[in-house]
Amino acid sequence: MFDLIAVQPSDVPTRETLKFLQSHIPVGATILEVGCGKGEVACELLKRGYHVSGLDSGPEVVTSAQAHGVPAVVASWPKFASSVSFDAIAFTRSLHHINPLGEAIGRARELLNPGGLLLIEDFALE
């Protein structure tokens, strides 16, 4: 197994996610990526001027994300405790791992700033 991070994301979903966020969220906004993995999307958003935090339940991938400059924590969703709110919350190919779905979306709603954006980019719901 390789432990690499895509500095320039080349897969179509990642490129499209970045394009979508950039077109809907102003630079400098706060974004939480739920299920950040190794931090590919979060790293790109940081480089583009966003304030990004990540969380993932996998300690190994969080360590990799942190090594690439992503402020990420090991946590589970929707139990993630936060005293701050966000301009956007992004579930990038992660929501299908989270149950119950209603609680997951409800927690996102609690942590979004008024008028905030909830992005769900996924390929399957279980």
PDB file of C-alpha atoms in Angstrom:
ATOM      1  CA  MET A   1       0.000   0.000   0.000  1.00  0.00           C
ATOM      2  CA  PHE A   2       1.224   3.487  -0.793  1.00  0.00           C
ATOM      3  CA  ASP A   3       0.909   6.421   1.568  1.00  0.00           C
ATOM      4  CA  LEU A   4       0.773   9.243  -0.942  1.00  0.00           C
ATOM      5  CA  ILE A   5      -1.381  12.299  -1.219  1.00  0.00           C
ATOM      6  CA  ALA A   6      -2.476  13.789  -4.520  1.00  0.00           C
ATOM      7  CA  VAL A   7      -1.092  17.306  -4.519  1.00  0.00           C
ATOM      8  CA  GLN A   8      -2.966  18.032  -7.729  1.00  0.00           C
ATOM      9  CA  PRO A   9      -6.103  15.891  -7.535  1.00  0.00           C
ATOM     10  CA  SER A  10      -6.637  14.182 -10.836  1.00  0.00           C
ATOM     11  CA  ASP A  11      -9.765  12.154 -10.270  1.00  0.00           C
ATOM     12  CA  VAL A  12     -12.936  13.664 -11.671  1.00  0.00           C
ATOM     13  CA  PRO A  13     -14.997  13.605  -8.428  1.00  0.00           C
ATOM     14  CA  THR A  14     -12.304  15.519  -6.524  1.00  0.00           C
ATOM     15  CA  ARG A  15     -11.894  18.107  -9.281  1.00  0.00           C
ATOM     16  CA  GLU A  16     -15.651  18.589  -9.488  1.00  0.00           C
ATOM     17  CA  THR A  17     -15.993  18.859  -5.699  1.00  0.00           C
ATOM     18  CA  LEU A  18     -13.312  21.543  -5.596  1.00  0.00           C
ATOM     19  CA  LYS A  19     -14.918  23.439  -8.484  1.00  0.00           C
ATOM     20  CA  PHE A  20     -18.319  23.302  -6.831  1.00  0.00           C
ATOM     21  CA  LEU A  21     -17.048  24.521  -3.463  1.00  0.00           C
ATOM     22  CA  GLN A  22     -15.051  27.330  -5.053  1.00  0.00           C
ATOM     23  CA  SER A  23     -18.081  28.515  -7.001  1.00  0.00           C
ATOM     24  CA  HIS A  24     -20.354  28.555  -3.929  1.00  0.00           C
ATOM     25  CA  ILE A  25     -18.106  29.439  -0.971  1.00  0.00           C
ATOM     26  CA  PRO A  26     -15.925  32.574  -0.805  1.00  0.00           C
ATOM     27  CA  VAL A  27     -12.199  32.239  -0.201  1.00  0.00           C
ATOM     28  CA  GLY A  28     -11.478  32.523   3.505  1.00  0.00           C
ATOM     29  CA  ALA A  29     -14.617  30.632   4.521  1.00  0.00           C
ATOM     30  CA  THR A  30     -14.532  27.892   7.160  1.00  0.00           C
ATOM     31  CA  ILE A  31     -15.070  24.358   5.875  1.00  0.00           C
ATOM     32  CA  LEU A  32     -15.335  21.072   7.760  1.00  0.00           C
ATOM     33  CA  GLU A  33     -14.656  17.948   5.729  1.00  0.00           C
ATOM     34  CA  VAL A  34     -16.298  14.919   7.331  1.00  0.00           C
ATOM     35  CA  GLY A  35     -14.451  11.764   6.320  1.00  0.00           C
ATOM     36  CA  CYS A  36     -11.368  13.640   5.162  1.00  0.00           C
ATOM     37  CA  GLY A  37      -9.275  10.503   4.661  1.00  0.00           C
ATOM     38  CA  LYS A  38      -5.684  11.389   3.811  1.00  0.00           C
ATOM     39  CA  GLY A  39      -6.741  14.982   3.204  1.00  0.00           C
ATOM     40  CA  GLU A  40      -6.662  15.289  -0.577  1.00  0.00           C
ATOM     41  CA  VAL A  41      -9.635  17.659  -0.816  1.00  0.00           C
ATOM     42  CA  ALA A  42      -8.847  19.518   2.423  1.00  0.00           C
ATOM     43  CA  CYS A  43      -5.224  20.070   1.362  1.00  0.00           C
ATOM     44  CA  GLU A  44      -6.316  21.598  -1.943  1.00  0.00           C
ATOM     45  CA  LEU A  45      -8.843  23.845  -0.226  1.00  0.00           C
ATOM     46  CA  LEU A  46      -6.194  25.061   2.222  1.00  0.00           C
ATOM     47  CA  LYS A  47      -3.898  25.921  -0.684  1.00  0.00           C
ATOM     48  CA  ARG A  48      -6.734  27.915  -2.266  1.00  0.00           C
ATOM     49  CA  GLY A  49      -7.230  30.096   0.815  1.00  0.00           C
ATOM     50  CA  TYR A  50      -9.986  28.360   2.768  1.00  0.00           C
ATOM     51  CA  HIS A  51      -9.898  27.619   6.504  1.00  0.00           C
ATOM     52  CA  VAL A  52     -10.385  23.862   6.560  1.00  0.00           C
ATOM     53  CA  SER A  53     -10.717  21.316   9.331  1.00  0.00           C
ATOM     54  CA  GLY A  54     -11.042  17.601   8.773  1.00  0.00           C
ATOM     55  CA  LEU A  55     -12.219  14.624  10.706  1.00  0.00           C
ATOM     56  CA  ASP A  56     -12.078  10.922  10.077  1.00  0.00           C
ATOM     57  CA  SER A  57     -12.535   7.825  12.207  1.00  0.00           C
ATOM     58  CA  GLY A  58      -9.291   6.275  10.920  1.00  0.00           C
ATOM     59  CA  PRO A  59      -6.190   7.251  12.922  1.00  0.00           C
ATOM     60  CA  GLU A  60      -3.802   6.281  10.108  1.00  0.00           C
ATOM     61  CA  VAL A  61      -5.444   8.495   7.507  1.00  0.00           C
ATOM     62  CA  VAL A  62      -5.761  11.396   9.943  1.00  0.00           C
ATOM     63  CA  THR A  63      -2.023  11.145  10.634  1.00  0.00           C
ATOM     64  CA  SER A  64      -1.400  11.297   6.879  1.00  0.00           C
ATOM     65  CA  ALA A  65      -3.692  14.323   6.489  1.00  0.00           C
ATOM     66  CA  GLN A  66      -1.932  16.091   9.365  1.00  0.00           C
ATOM     67  CA  ALA A  67       1.453  15.368   7.792  1.00  0.00           C
ATOM     68  CA  HIS A  68       0.256  17.322   4.754  1.00  0.00           C
ATOM     69  CA  GLY A  69      -0.805  20.341   6.795  1.00  0.00           C
ATOM     70  CA  VAL A  70      -4.479  19.536   7.253  1.00  0.00           C
ATOM     71  CA  PRO A  71      -5.772  20.243  10.776  1.00  0.00           C
ATOM     72  CA  ALA A  72      -7.574  16.929  11.177  1.00  0.00           C
ATOM     73  CA  VAL A  73      -8.787  14.967  14.179  1.00  0.00           C
ATOM     74  CA  VAL A  74      -9.792  11.388  14.827  1.00  0.00           C
ATOM     75  CA  ALA A  75     -13.507  11.553  15.565  1.00  0.00           C
ATOM     76  CA  SER A  76     -16.778   9.915  14.670  1.00  0.00           C
ATOM     77  CA  TRP A  77     -19.760  11.657  13.157  1.00  0.00           C
ATOM     78  CA  PRO A  78     -22.359  12.665  14.365  1.00  0.00           C
ATOM     79  CA  LYS A  79     -20.771  12.530  17.843  1.00  0.00           C
ATOM     80  CA  PHE A  80     -18.100  15.066  16.862  1.00  0.00           C
ATOM     81  CA  ALA A  81     -17.927  17.775  19.531  1.00  0.00           C
ATOM     82  CA  SER A  82     -17.265  21.284  18.269  1.00  0.00           C
ATOM     83  CA  SER A  83     -17.690  24.711  19.794  1.00  0.00           C
ATOM     84  CA  VAL A  84     -17.269  26.399  16.411  1.00  0.00           C
ATOM     85  CA  SER A  85     -19.587  26.537  13.433  1.00  0.00           C
ATOM     86  CA  PHE A  86     -18.712  26.371   9.756  1.00  0.00           C
ATOM     87  CA  ASP A  87     -19.619  28.110   6.510  1.00  0.00           C
ATOM     88  CA  ALA A  88     -19.659  24.732   4.767  1.00  0.00           C
ATOM     89  CA  ILE A  89     -19.639  21.089   5.771  1.00  0.00           C
ATOM     90  CA  ALA A  90     -18.590  18.594   3.125  1.00  0.00           C
ATOM     91  CA  PHE A  91     -19.217  14.869   3.159  1.00  0.00           C
ATOM     92  CA  THR A  92     -16.857  13.772   0.402  1.00  0.00           C
ATOM     93  CA  ARG A  93     -17.571  10.140  -0.338  1.00  0.00           C
ATOM     94  CA  SER A  94     -18.183   9.458   3.342  1.00  0.00           C
ATOM     95  CA  LEU A  95     -21.872   9.788   4.185  1.00  0.00           C
ATOM     96  CA  HIS A  96     -22.652   6.209   3.137  1.00  0.00           C
ATOM     97  CA  HIS A  97     -20.471   5.046   6.073  1.00  0.00           C
ATOM     98  CA  ILE A  98     -22.433   7.037   8.673  1.00  0.00           C
ATOM     99  CA  ASN A  99     -25.561   5.859  10.476  1.00  0.00           C
ATOM    100  CA  PRO A 100     -28.159   6.888  11.359  1.00  0.00           C
ATOM    101  CA  LEU A 101     -28.460   9.208   8.408  1.00  0.00           C
ATOM    102  CA  GLY A 102     -30.960  11.561  10.042  1.00  0.00           C
ATOM    103  CA  GLU A 103     -28.639  12.217  12.982  1.00  0.00           C
ATOM    104  CA  ALA A 104     -25.711  12.779  10.625  1.00  0.00           C
ATOM    105  CA  ILE A 105     -27.566  15.445   8.660  1.00  0.00           C
ATOM    106  CA  GLY A 106     -29.042  16.955  11.823  1.00  0.00           C
ATOM    107  CA  ARG A 107     -25.592  17.373  13.371  1.00  0.00           C
ATOM    108  CA  ALA A 108     -24.363  19.080  10.212  1.00  0.00           C
ATOM    109  CA  ARG A 109     -27.291  21.476  10.408  1.00  0.00           C
ATOM    110  CA  GLU A 110     -26.386  22.327  14.026  1.00  0.00           C
ATOM    111  CA  LEU A 111     -22.798  23.173  13.088  1.00  0.00           C
ATOM    112  CA  LEU A 112     -23.530  25.194   9.945  1.00  0.00           C
ATOM    113  CA  ASN A 113     -23.524  28.973  10.099  1.00  0.00           C
ATOM    114  CA  PRO A 114     -26.784  30.609   8.932  1.00  0.00           C
ATOM    115  CA  GLY A 115     -26.884  30.332   5.151  1.00  0.00           C
ATOM    116  CA  GLY A 116     -24.120  27.706   5.241  1.00  0.00           C
ATOM    117  CA  LEU A 117     -23.614  25.056   2.584  1.00  0.00           C
ATOM    118  CA  LEU A 118     -23.985  21.314   3.131  1.00  0.00           C
ATOM    119  CA  LEU A 119     -22.202  19.361   0.389  1.00  0.00           C
ATOM    120  CA  ILE A 120     -22.890  15.654   0.005  1.00  0.00           C
ATOM    121  CA  GLU A 121     -20.743  14.098  -2.697  1.00  0.00           C
ATOM    122  CA  ASP A 122     -21.173  10.352  -2.677  1.00  0.00           C
ATOM    123  CA  PHE A 123     -21.600   7.386  -4.916  1.00  0.00           C
ATOM    124  CA  ALA A 124     -23.814   5.098  -2.842  1.00  0.00           C
ATOM    125  CA  LEU A 125     -26.170   5.129   0.088  1.00  0.00           C
ATOM    126  CA  GLU A 126     -26.489   1.914   2.055  1.00  0.00           C
TER     127      GLU A 126
END
